[in-house]
PDB file of C-alpha atoms in Angstrom:
ATOM      1  CA  MET A 158      -6.278 -17.589  -0.654  1.00  0.00           C
ATOM      2  CA  SER A 159      -9.132 -18.758   1.531  1.00  0.00           C
ATOM      3  CA  GLU A 160     -12.740 -17.921   0.730  1.00  0.00           C
ATOM      4  CA  SER A 161     -13.334 -16.059   4.019  1.00  0.00           C
ATOM      5  CA  PRO A 162     -11.987 -12.520   4.330  1.00  0.00           C
ATOM      6  CA  LEU A 163      -8.750 -12.078   6.240  1.00  0.00           C
ATOM      7  CA  SER A 164      -9.131 -10.494   9.675  1.00  0.00           C
ATOM      8  CA  LEU A 165      -6.582  -7.706   9.905  1.00  0.00           C
ATOM      9  CA  ALA A 166      -6.576  -7.657  13.718  1.00  0.00           C
ATOM     10  CA  ASP A 167      -3.482  -9.859  14.153  1.00  0.00           C
ATOM     11  CA  VAL A 168      -2.042 -10.023  10.652  1.00  0.00           C
ATOM     12  CA  THR A 169       1.702 -10.378  10.048  1.00  0.00           C
ATOM     13  CA  PRO A 170       3.614  -9.345   6.913  1.00  0.00           C
ATOM     14  CA  GLU A 171       3.907 -13.012   5.939  1.00  0.00           C
ATOM     15  CA  LEU A 172       0.175 -13.660   6.385  1.00  0.00           C
ATOM     16  CA  MET A 173      -0.726 -10.508   4.442  1.00  0.00           C
ATOM     17  CA  THR A 174       1.560 -11.516   1.569  1.00  0.00           C
ATOM     18  CA  GLU A 175       0.079 -15.029   1.615  1.00  0.00           C
ATOM     19  CA  ALA A 176      -3.483 -13.683   1.705  1.00  0.00           C
ATOM     20  CA  SER A 177      -2.683 -11.584  -1.378  1.00  0.00           C
ATOM     21  CA  GLU A 178      -1.740 -14.598  -3.500  1.00  0.00           C
ATOM     22  CA  GLY A 179      -3.740 -14.623  -6.705  1.00  0.00           C
ATOM     23  CA  THR A 180      -4.829 -10.980  -6.387  1.00  0.00           C
ATOM     24  CA  PHE A 181      -3.809  -7.853  -8.272  1.00  0.00           C
ATOM     25  CA  THR A 182      -1.345  -7.044  -5.477  1.00  0.00           C
ATOM     26  CA  ASP A 183       0.318 -10.415  -6.080  1.00  0.00           C
ATOM     27  CA  LEU A 184       0.356  -9.788  -9.836  1.00  0.00           C
ATOM     28  CA  ILE A 185       2.507  -6.687  -9.378  1.00  0.00           C
ATOM     29  CA  GLY A 186       4.741  -8.571  -6.936  1.00  0.00           C
ATOM     30  CA  LEU A 187       4.097  -6.556  -3.766  1.00  0.00           C
ATOM     31  CA  ARG A 188       5.468  -8.262  -0.661  1.00  0.00           C
ATOM     32  CA  PHE A 189       4.640  -6.943   2.805  1.00  0.00           C
ATOM     33  CA  THR A 190       7.623  -6.372   5.112  1.00  0.00           C
ATOM     34  CA  GLU A 191       5.946  -4.666   8.085  1.00  0.00           C
ATOM     35  CA  VAL A 192       2.315  -4.530   9.186  1.00  0.00           C
ATOM     36  CA  THR A 193       1.323  -2.605  12.326  1.00  0.00           C
ATOM     37  CA  PRO A 194      -1.512  -0.206  13.215  1.00  0.00           C
ATOM     38  CA  ASP A 195       0.954   2.688  12.818  1.00  0.00           C
ATOM     39  CA  ARG A 196       2.971   1.686   9.756  1.00  0.00           C
ATOM     40  CA  VAL A 197       2.774  -0.691   6.806  1.00  0.00           C
ATOM     41  CA  ARG A 198       5.739  -1.313   4.528  1.00  0.00           C
ATOM     42  CA  GLY A 199       6.052  -3.333   1.345  1.00  0.00           C
ATOM     43  CA  GLU A 200       8.403  -3.749  -1.582  1.00  0.00           C
ATOM     44  CA  TRP A 201       8.378  -4.943  -5.170  1.00  0.00           C
ATOM     45  CA  GLN A 202      10.744  -5.380  -8.081  1.00  0.00           C
ATOM     46  CA  VAL A 203      10.257  -3.062 -11.067  1.00  0.00           C
ATOM     47  CA  ARG A 204      10.124  -5.251 -14.163  1.00  0.00           C
ATOM     48  CA  PRO A 205       9.339  -4.703 -17.846  1.00  0.00           C
ATOM     49  CA  GLU A 206       5.768  -6.050 -17.626  1.00  0.00           C
ATOM     50  CA  LEU A 207       5.032  -3.254 -15.095  1.00  0.00           C
ATOM     51  CA  HIS A 208       6.376  -0.544 -17.423  1.00  0.00           C
ATOM     52  CA  GLN A 209       4.388   1.908 -19.474  1.00  0.00           C
ATOM     53  CA  PRO A 210       5.314   2.113 -23.197  1.00  0.00           C
ATOM     54  CA  ALA A 211       8.032   4.699 -22.419  1.00  0.00           C
ATOM     55  CA  GLY A 212       9.935   2.008 -20.514  1.00  0.00           C
ATOM     56  CA  ILE A 213       9.361   3.317 -16.982  1.00  0.00           C
ATOM     57  CA  GLN A 214       7.306   2.074 -14.037  1.00  0.00           C
ATOM     58  CA  ASN A 215       3.611   2.547 -14.795  1.00  0.00           C
ATOM     59  CA  GLY A 216       1.954   5.079 -12.476  1.00  0.00           C
ATOM     60  CA  GLY A 217      -0.920   2.695 -11.891  1.00  0.00           C
ATOM     61  CA  VAL A 218       1.461   0.444  -9.986  1.00  0.00           C
ATOM     62  CA  TYR A 219       2.255   3.322  -7.626  1.00  0.00           C
ATOM     63  CA  CYS A 220      -1.473   3.995  -7.152  1.00  0.00           C
ATOM     64  CA  THR A 221      -2.066   0.313  -6.405  1.00  0.00           C
ATOM     65  CA  VAL A 222       0.739   0.108  -3.858  1.00  0.00           C
ATOM     66  CA  ILE A 223      -0.383   3.335  -2.177  1.00  0.00           C
ATOM     67  CA  GLU A 224      -4.002   2.168  -1.968  1.00  0.00           C
ATOM     68  CA  THR A 225      -2.997  -1.272  -0.705  1.00  0.00           C
ATOM     69  CA  LEU A 226      -0.563  -0.203   2.009  1.00  0.00           C
ATOM     70  CA  ALA A 227      -2.879   2.533   3.322  1.00  0.00           C
ATOM     71  CA  SER A 228      -5.898   0.203   3.317  1.00  0.00           C
ATOM     72  CA  VAL A 229      -4.068  -2.532   5.194  1.00  0.00           C
ATOM     73  CA  GLY A 230      -2.794  -0.071   7.814  1.00  0.00           C
ATOM     74  CA  ALA A 231      -6.218   1.492   8.255  1.00  0.00           C
ATOM     75  CA  GLY A 232      -7.820  -1.936   8.522  1.00  0.00           C
ATOM     76  CA  VAL A 233      -5.302  -3.147  11.080  1.00  0.00           C
ATOM     77  CA  TRP A 234      -5.881  -0.042  13.190  1.00  0.00           C
ATOM     78  CA  PHE A 235      -9.696  -0.264  12.908  1.00  0.00           C
ATOM     79  CA  GLY A 236      -9.469  -3.969  13.755  1.00  0.00           C
ATOM     80  CA  GLU A 237     -12.538  -5.819  14.956  1.00  0.00           C
ATOM     81  CA  ARG A 238     -14.670  -2.652  14.960  1.00  0.00           C
ATOM     82  CA  GLY A 239     -15.420  -3.271  11.280  1.00  0.00           C
ATOM     83  CA  SER A 240     -13.775  -2.735   7.908  1.00  0.00           C
ATOM     84  CA  VAL A 241     -12.429   0.166   5.875  1.00  0.00           C
ATOM     85  CA  VAL A 242     -12.831   1.175   2.237  1.00  0.00           C
ATOM     86  CA  GLY A 243     -10.819   3.686   0.259  1.00  0.00           C
ATOM     87  CA  VAL A 244     -12.788   6.703  -0.937  1.00  0.00           C
ATOM     88  CA  ASN A 245      -9.977   8.788  -2.469  1.00  0.00           C
ATOM     89  CA  ASN A 246      -6.453   8.088  -3.717  1.00  0.00           C
ATOM     90  CA  ASN A 247      -4.264  11.019  -4.722  1.00  0.00           C
ATOM     91  CA  THR A 248      -0.873  10.014  -6.100  1.00  0.00           C
ATOM     92  CA  ASP A 249       2.026  12.177  -7.291  1.00  0.00           C
ATOM     93  CA  PHE A 250       4.748  10.727  -9.539  1.00  0.00           C
ATOM     94  CA  LEU A 251       8.094  12.363  -8.788  1.00  0.00           C
ATOM     95  CA  ARG A 252      10.885  10.328 -10.387  1.00  0.00           C
ATOM     96  CA  ALA A 253      10.983   7.911 -13.331  1.00  0.00           C
ATOM     97  CA  VAL A 254      12.181   4.394 -12.504  1.00  0.00           C
ATOM     98  CA  ARG A 255      13.165   1.714 -15.002  1.00  0.00           C
ATOM     99  CA  GLU A 256      14.468  -1.031 -12.704  1.00  0.00           C
ATOM    100  CA  GLY A 257      15.266  -1.951  -9.124  1.00  0.00           C
ATOM    101  CA  VAL A 258      13.420  -2.611  -5.898  1.00  0.00           C
ATOM    102  CA  LEU A 259      10.983   0.016  -4.648  1.00  0.00           C
ATOM    103  CA  THR A 260       9.692   0.322  -1.094  1.00  0.00           C
ATOM    104  CA  GLY A 261       6.433   1.871   0.071  1.00  0.00           C
ATOM    105  CA  GLU A 262       5.743   3.056   3.605  1.00  0.00           C
ATOM    106  CA  ALA A 263       2.276   4.032   4.827  1.00  0.00           C
ATOM    107  CA  THR A 264       1.662   6.055   7.992  1.00  0.00           C
ATOM    108  CA  PRO A 265      -1.497   7.688   9.337  1.00  0.00           C
ATOM    109  CA  LEU A 266      -2.103  11.434   9.234  1.00  0.00           C
ATOM    110  CA  HIS A 267      -5.562  11.215  10.805  1.00  0.00           C
ATOM    111  CA  ARG A 268      -7.576   8.412  12.368  1.00  0.00           C
ATOM    112  CA  GLY A 269     -11.052   9.463  13.333  1.00  0.00           C
ATOM    113  CA  ARG A 270     -14.387   7.949  14.214  1.00  0.00           C
ATOM    114  CA  SER A 271     -15.632   7.770  10.624  1.00  0.00           C
ATOM    115  CA  GLN A 272     -12.599   8.369   8.393  1.00  0.00           C
ATOM    116  CA  GLN A 273      -8.851   7.953   8.199  1.00  0.00           C
ATOM    117  CA  LEU A 274      -6.169   9.665   6.101  1.00  0.00           C
ATOM    118  CA  TRP A 275      -2.921   7.842   5.375  1.00  0.00           C
ATOM    119  CA  VAL A 276       0.177   9.058   3.524  1.00  0.00           C
ATOM    120  CA  VAL A 277       2.394   6.668   1.566  1.00  0.00           C
ATOM    121  CA  VAL A 278       5.917   7.411   0.365  1.00  0.00           C
ATOM    122  CA  ILE A 279       7.601   5.215  -2.230  1.00  0.00           C
ATOM    123  CA  THR A 280      11.398   5.241  -2.361  1.00  0.00           C
ATOM    124  CA  ASP A 281      14.081   3.610  -4.477  1.00  0.00           C
ATOM    125  CA  ALA A 282      17.095   1.635  -3.206  1.00  0.00           C
ATOM    126  CA  ASP A 283      19.002   4.926  -2.726  1.00  0.00           C
ATOM    127  CA  GLY A 284      16.261   6.339  -0.488  1.00  0.00           C
ATOM    128  CA  ARG A 285      15.025   8.842  -3.080  1.00  0.00           C
ATOM    129  CA  THR A 286      11.295   9.516  -3.132  1.00  0.00           C
ATOM    130  CA  VAL A 287       9.845   8.384  -6.469  1.00  0.00           C
ATOM    131  CA  ALA A 288       6.138   8.754  -5.675  1.00  0.00           C
ATOM    132  CA  ARG A 289       3.938   9.994  -2.870  1.00  0.00           C
ATOM    133  CA  GLY A 290       0.257   9.570  -2.245  1.00  0.00           C
ATOM    134  CA  GLN A 291      -2.480   9.800   0.281  1.00  0.00           C
ATOM    135  CA  VAL A 292      -5.602   7.731   0.731  1.00  0.00           C
ATOM    136  CA  ARG A 293      -8.766   8.749   2.536  1.00  0.00           C
ATOM    137  CA  LEU A 294     -10.667   5.769   3.922  1.00  0.00           C
ATOM    138  CA  GLN A 295     -14.142   5.337   5.343  1.00  0.00           C
ATOM    139  CA  ASN A 296     -14.502   3.312   8.543  1.00  0.00           C
ATOM    140  CA  LEU A 297     -17.459   0.914   8.273  1.00  0.00           C
ATOM    141  CA  ALA A 298     -18.774  -0.407  11.578  1.00  0.00           C
ATOM    142  CA  ALA A 299     -19.217  -4.163  11.889  1.00  0.00           C
TER     143      ALA A 299
END
């Protein structure tokens, strides 16, 4: 990843995945599949090193994916006006998962002058919701 921060104004899923190389997002294996001002999607493979001791996906992975997808979407929407930072992440764990590919989809609930609220739903390959979260973000003017 380059030393300068990535501008989210014209980012593509491929560029966002590339920009994440070497970061925590890369460590969990999150790959972006859609990046727009109105929706961000990503997916990752559940694997044993992402499990908690009970042998299921660690909830911290869900929190990370939710924070990441919401932050990218909020940043893309805010664009050149500045940057965004998460100020609250509330995640609910609904279904235990041991393996497979999971998909997260972030969409905005509110986009205001100073704050945004995004909801993220994580589903399994059968379309079942396994986790849901929302992230409140602060818009920081350039």
